[in-house]
């Protein structure tokens, strides 16, 4: 099984056909949807199933102009770094030797090293956070998580915030690592995310397995 086969199987299911109708209707009404349809599965395209080392779960794509590009927490080059990602960089700078916060918020280089940057919902209406929740995307991405849990081993899942914590039920903790903290958003980062040492822990786990660490 690879992601292309997985996506084809899911797209034949009734929930996904209902999701497709919803998205088509939104577009017919003239609503602006982010990211572009070509980027819905960007996380899966950049991080093949058998190459995954780490999964970072997000909730919803960014809903501002030019922000979303199919990777959780990430924005394209040239786009202002969002507050949650600033806190992610702050945590990296305090816990990973030699990390200097970059001027870009583009995390594509993480994805290419085996960090799956997966949002639970893969599209959103412009300026309307959470507008595509409960339309089918969660079923799709829950099945992504289950597929990883069932077919891979020793994957490190980073679950930040209560929404991500609920996804822990999909993960077989007897064969995977699950690290939890509060969300990196300014509302909660100081209640546990900053100082969680997740990025340092990820590299320690990988090195103990004899694998290359992530160059954050």
mmCIF file of C-alpha atoms in Angstrom:
data_model
loop_
_atom_site.group_PDB
_atom_site.id
_atom_site.type_symbol
_atom_site.label_atom_id
_atom_site.label_comp_id
_atom_site.label_asym_id
_atom_site.label_seq_id
_atom_site.Cartn_x
_atom_site.Cartn_y
_atom_site.Cartn_z
ATOM 1 C CA UNK A 1 0.000 0.000 0.000
ATOM 2 C CA UNK A 2 1.220 3.488 -0.863
ATOM 3 C CA UNK A 3 -0.569 6.819 -0.433
ATOM 4 C CA UNK A 4 -1.777 6.915 -4.041
ATOM 5 C CA UNK A 5 -3.489 3.536 -3.608
ATOM 6 C CA UNK A 6 -4.813 4.588 -0.200
ATOM 7 C CA UNK A 7 -6.321 7.811 -1.588
ATOM 8 C CA UNK A 8 -7.966 5.912 -4.463
ATOM 9 C CA UNK A 9 -9.555 3.454 -2.022
ATOM 10 C CA UNK A 10 -10.855 6.233 0.229
ATOM 11 C CA UNK A 11 -12.232 8.248 -2.683
ATOM 12 C CA UNK A 12 -14.498 5.335 -3.608
ATOM 13 C CA UNK A 13 -16.168 5.351 -0.179
ATOM 14 C CA UNK A 14 -19.523 7.042 0.376
ATOM 15 C CA UNK A 15 -18.235 9.515 2.992
ATOM 16 C CA UNK A 16 -15.633 10.808 0.531
ATOM 17 C CA UNK A 17 -18.171 11.145 -2.263
ATOM 18 C CA UNK A 18 -20.309 13.260 0.100
ATOM 19 C CA UNK A 19 -17.231 15.367 0.916
ATOM 20 C CA UNK A 20 -16.569 15.894 -2.798
ATOM 21 C CA UNK A 21 -20.150 17.111 -3.319
ATOM 22 C CA UNK A 22 -19.785 19.516 -0.372
ATOM 23 C CA UNK A 23 -16.559 20.963 -1.810
ATOM 24 C CA UNK A 24 -18.071 21.310 -5.289
ATOM 25 C CA UNK A 25 -21.097 23.130 -3.857
ATOM 26 C CA UNK A 26 -18.875 25.503 -1.890
ATOM 27 C CA UNK A 27 -17.003 26.399 -5.074
ATOM 28 C CA UNK A 28 -20.244 26.815 -7.045
ATOM 29 C CA UNK A 29 -21.331 29.383 -4.456
ATOM 30 C CA UNK A 30 -18.198 31.365 -5.269
ATOM 31 C CA UNK A 31 -16.455 30.673 -1.981
ATOM 32 C CA UNK A 32 -12.662 30.863 -1.913
ATOM 33 C CA UNK A 33 -11.192 27.575 -0.659
ATOM 34 C CA UNK A 34 -7.692 27.092 0.759
ATOM 35 C CA UNK A 35 -5.355 25.491 -0.130
ATOM 36 C CA UNK A 36 -5.772 24.883 -3.864
ATOM 37 C CA UNK A 37 -7.175 21.442 -4.654
ATOM 38 C CA UNK A 38 -3.768 20.332 -5.982
ATOM 39 C CA UNK A 39 -2.342 20.792 -2.463
ATOM 40 C CA UNK A 40 -4.996 18.935 -0.426
ATOM 41 C CA UNK A 41 -2.722 15.883 -0.205
ATOM 42 C CA UNK A 42 0.606 17.727 -0.169
ATOM 43 C CA UNK A 43 1.623 16.166 3.170
ATOM 44 C CA UNK A 44 1.105 12.650 1.795
ATOM 45 C CA UNK A 45 2.868 13.439 -1.480
ATOM 46 C CA UNK A 46 5.951 14.810 0.288
ATOM 47 C CA UNK A 47 6.160 12.068 2.932
ATOM 48 C CA UNK A 48 5.602 8.532 1.559
ATOM 49 C CA UNK A 49 4.111 5.989 3.978
ATOM 50 C CA UNK A 50 7.256 3.865 4.231
ATOM 51 C CA UNK A 51 9.461 6.956 4.826
ATOM 52 C CA UNK A 52 7.524 8.326 7.822
ATOM 53 C CA UNK A 53 9.491 8.796 11.036
ATOM 54 C CA UNK A 54 7.400 11.437 12.808
ATOM 55 C CA UNK A 55 3.767 12.604 12.587
ATOM 56 C CA UNK A 56 2.797 16.135 13.682
ATOM 57 C CA UNK A 57 -0.969 16.543 13.814
ATOM 58 C CA UNK A 58 -2.650 19.873 13.164
ATOM 59 C CA UNK A 59 -6.344 20.707 13.065
ATOM 60 C CA UNK A 60 -7.286 23.037 10.228
ATOM 61 C CA UNK A 61 -5.478 24.734 7.335
ATOM 62 C CA UNK A 62 -4.623 28.416 7.736
ATOM 63 C CA UNK A 63 -7.486 30.497 6.329
ATOM 64 C CA UNK A 64 -5.585 33.631 5.246
ATOM 65 C CA UNK A 65 -4.571 34.510 1.694
ATOM 66 C CA UNK A 66 -1.545 32.508 0.541
ATOM 67 C CA UNK A 67 -0.920 30.773 3.884
ATOM 68 C CA UNK A 68 -2.102 27.167 3.492
ATOM 69 C CA UNK A 69 -0.076 24.774 1.356
ATOM 70 C CA UNK A 70 -1.164 21.384 2.641
ATOM 71 C CA UNK A 71 1.282 20.992 5.550
ATOM 72 C CA UNK A 72 0.256 21.483 9.182
ATOM 73 C CA UNK A 73 1.752 24.599 10.828
ATOM 74 C CA UNK A 74 3.742 25.436 7.670
ATOM 75 C CA UNK A 75 3.436 28.435 5.326
ATOM 76 C CA UNK A 76 5.090 29.044 1.941
ATOM 77 C CA UNK A 77 8.281 31.095 1.619
ATOM 78 C CA UNK A 78 7.649 34.836 1.839
ATOM 79 C CA UNK A 79 4.548 34.502 4.033
ATOM 80 C CA UNK A 80 4.619 35.955 7.556
ATOM 81 C CA UNK A 81 5.331 33.253 10.147
ATOM 82 C CA UNK A 82 2.121 32.544 12.129
ATOM 83 C CA UNK A 83 2.159 32.755 15.964
ATOM 84 C CA UNK A 84 1.996 28.973 16.571
ATOM 85 C CA UNK A 85 4.973 28.380 14.297
ATOM 86 C CA UNK A 86 6.891 31.185 16.030
ATOM 87 C CA UNK A 87 6.431 29.258 19.275
ATOM 88 C CA UNK A 88 7.523 26.024 17.575
ATOM 89 C CA UNK A 89 10.712 27.802 16.498
ATOM 90 C CA UNK A 90 11.114 29.195 20.031
ATOM 91 C CA UNK A 91 10.903 25.679 21.497
ATOM 92 C CA UNK A 92 13.382 24.386 18.921
ATOM 93 C CA UNK A 93 15.828 27.209 19.690
ATOM 94 C CA UNK A 94 15.720 26.457 23.416
ATOM 95 C CA UNK A 95 16.058 22.665 23.152
ATOM 96 C CA UNK A 96 17.970 21.727 19.983
ATOM 97 C CA UNK A 97 21.660 22.656 19.874
ATOM 98 C CA UNK A 98 22.536 24.923 16.985
ATOM 99 C CA UNK A 99 18.955 25.655 15.889
ATOM 100 C CA UNK A 100 18.563 29.206 14.621
ATOM 101 C CA UNK A 101 14.953 30.252 13.845
ATOM 102 C CA UNK A 102 14.727 30.685 10.065
ATOM 103 C CA UNK A 103 13.080 33.669 8.407
ATOM 104 C CA UNK A 104 10.804 31.323 6.453
ATOM 105 C CA UNK A 105 7.907 29.312 7.851
ATOM 106 C CA UNK A 106 8.125 26.719 5.075
ATOM 107 C CA UNK A 107 8.494 23.265 6.657
ATOM 108 C CA UNK A 108 8.795 21.324 3.384
ATOM 109 C CA UNK A 109 12.326 20.259 4.389
ATOM 110 C CA UNK A 110 10.816 18.526 7.467
ATOM 111 C CA UNK A 111 8.324 16.655 5.281
ATOM 112 C CA UNK A 112 11.109 15.510 2.965
ATOM 113 C CA UNK A 113 12.967 14.009 5.946
ATOM 114 C CA UNK A 114 10.012 11.874 7.049
ATOM 115 C CA UNK A 115 7.966 14.277 9.178
ATOM 116 C CA UNK A 116 4.312 13.916 8.129
ATOM 117 C CA UNK A 117 2.686 17.329 8.699
ATOM 118 C CA UNK A 118 -0.956 16.259 8.732
ATOM 119 C CA UNK A 119 -3.992 18.424 9.411
ATOM 120 C CA UNK A 120 -7.194 16.666 10.478
ATOM 121 C CA UNK A 121 -9.179 18.781 7.998
ATOM 122 C CA UNK A 122 -7.577 19.412 4.611
ATOM 123 C CA UNK A 123 -9.494 22.451 3.333
ATOM 124 C CA UNK A 124 -11.074 25.645 4.667
ATOM 125 C CA UNK A 125 -13.085 28.613 3.405
ATOM 126 C CA UNK A 126 -11.200 31.914 3.254
ATOM 127 C CA UNK A 127 -11.344 33.817 6.582
ATOM 128 C CA UNK A 128 -13.640 31.187 8.134
ATOM 129 C CA UNK A 129 -11.706 28.914 10.505
ATOM 130 C CA UNK A 130 -13.162 25.446 10.944
ATOM 131 C CA UNK A 131 -15.665 25.934 8.119
ATOM 132 C CA UNK A 132 -14.945 22.512 6.578
ATOM 133 C CA UNK A 133 -15.031 20.537 9.829
ATOM 134 C CA UNK A 134 -17.372 17.537 10.063
ATOM 135 C CA UNK A 135 -17.755 17.162 6.297
ATOM 136 C CA UNK A 136 -15.677 13.997 5.879
ATOM 137 C CA UNK A 137 -12.061 15.081 6.066
ATOM 138 C CA UNK A 138 -11.723 13.816 9.630
ATOM 139 C CA UNK A 139 -12.747 10.323 8.506
ATOM 140 C CA UNK A 140 -10.099 10.440 5.786
ATOM 141 C CA UNK A 141 -7.293 11.629 8.070
ATOM 142 C CA UNK A 142 -8.324 9.267 10.892
ATOM 143 C CA UNK A 143 -7.902 6.488 8.349
ATOM 144 C CA UNK A 144 -4.469 7.905 7.434
ATOM 145 C CA UNK A 145 -3.454 7.700 11.107
ATOM 146 C CA UNK A 146 -4.844 4.152 11.398
ATOM 147 C CA UNK A 147 -2.979 3.103 8.251
ATOM 148 C CA UNK A 148 0.291 4.419 9.695
ATOM 149 C CA UNK A 149 -0.354 2.828 13.087
ATOM 150 C CA UNK A 150 -1.246 -0.575 11.635
ATOM 151 C CA UNK A 151 1.378 -0.896 8.886
ATOM 152 C CA UNK A 152 4.420 0.903 10.346
ATOM 153 C CA UNK A 153 6.343 0.601 13.618
ATOM 154 C CA UNK A 154 8.283 2.917 15.917
ATOM 155 C CA UNK A 155 6.685 6.078 14.526
ATOM 156 C CA UNK A 156 6.827 9.128 16.817
ATOM 157 C CA UNK A 157 3.482 10.954 17.045
ATOM 158 C CA UNK A 158 3.495 14.520 18.393
ATOM 159 C CA UNK A 159 0.040 15.417 19.721
ATOM 160 C CA UNK A 160 -0.286 19.085 20.693
ATOM 161 C CA UNK A 161 -3.492 20.308 22.321
ATOM 162 C CA UNK A 162 -6.724 18.586 23.301
ATOM 163 C CA UNK A 163 -7.954 18.146 19.712
ATOM 164 C CA UNK A 164 -4.805 16.232 18.750
ATOM 165 C CA UNK A 165 -4.823 14.309 22.047
ATOM 166 C CA UNK A 166 -8.168 12.742 21.061
ATOM 167 C CA UNK A 167 -6.479 11.207 18.014
ATOM 168 C CA UNK A 168 -4.328 9.156 20.378
ATOM 169 C CA UNK A 169 -7.096 6.534 20.450
ATOM 170 C CA UNK A 170 -6.206 5.661 16.832
ATOM 171 C CA UNK A 171 -2.569 4.869 17.631
ATOM 172 C CA UNK A 172 -1.230 1.518 18.858
ATOM 173 C CA UNK A 173 0.975 2.676 21.723
ATOM 174 C CA UNK A 174 2.535 -0.786 22.075
ATOM 175 C CA UNK A 175 4.504 -0.201 18.853
ATOM 176 C CA UNK A 176 4.660 3.588 18.490
ATOM 177 C CA UNK A 177 5.832 6.565 20.547
ATOM 178 C CA UNK A 178 3.249 9.214 21.507
ATOM 179 C CA UNK A 179 4.429 12.558 22.925
ATOM 180 C CA UNK A 180 1.777 15.004 24.183
ATOM 181 C CA UNK A 181 1.778 18.648 25.224
ATOM 182 C CA UNK A 182 -0.421 21.727 25.023
ATOM 183 C CA UNK A 183 -0.857 23.480 21.663
ATOM 184 C CA UNK A 184 1.879 25.889 20.502
ATOM 185 C CA UNK A 185 -0.664 28.692 20.020
ATOM 186 C CA UNK A 186 -0.036 31.827 22.142
ATOM 187 C CA UNK A 187 -3.125 30.907 24.189
ATOM 188 C CA UNK A 188 -1.594 27.696 25.523
ATOM 189 C CA UNK A 189 2.108 27.507 24.631
ATOM 190 C CA UNK A 190 3.205 28.645 28.097
ATOM 191 C CA UNK A 191 1.110 25.949 29.778
ATOM 192 C CA UNK A 192 3.322 23.080 28.622
ATOM 193 C CA UNK A 193 4.374 23.332 24.990
ATOM 194 C CA UNK A 194 7.369 25.577 25.627
ATOM 195 C CA UNK A 195 9.791 23.365 27.506
ATOM 196 C CA UNK A 196 8.251 20.070 26.312
ATOM 197 C CA UNK A 197 11.541 19.058 24.608
ATOM 198 C CA UNK A 198 9.628 17.118 21.929
ATOM 199 C CA UNK A 199 12.045 17.936 19.119
ATOM 200 C CA UNK A 200 15.026 16.924 21.210
ATOM 201 C CA UNK A 201 13.204 13.725 22.267
ATOM 202 C CA UNK A 202 12.398 12.846 18.647
ATOM 203 C CA UNK A 203 16.065 12.942 17.691
ATOM 204 C CA UNK A 204 17.107 10.942 20.748
ATOM 205 C CA UNK A 205 14.556 8.226 19.875
ATOM 206 C CA UNK A 206 15.700 8.166 16.232
ATOM 207 C CA UNK A 207 19.385 7.967 17.146
ATOM 208 C CA UNK A 208 18.655 5.140 19.615
ATOM 209 C CA UNK A 209 17.038 3.236 16.720
ATOM 210 C CA UNK A 210 20.109 3.815 14.566
ATOM 211 C CA UNK A 211 18.260 6.204 12.256
ATOM 212 C CA UNK A 212 19.261 9.652 11.076
ATOM 213 C CA UNK A 213 17.975 12.462 13.245
ATOM 214 C CA UNK A 214 15.745 15.182 11.812
ATOM 215 C CA UNK A 215 17.566 18.328 10.736
ATOM 216 C CA UNK A 216 14.981 20.753 12.114
#
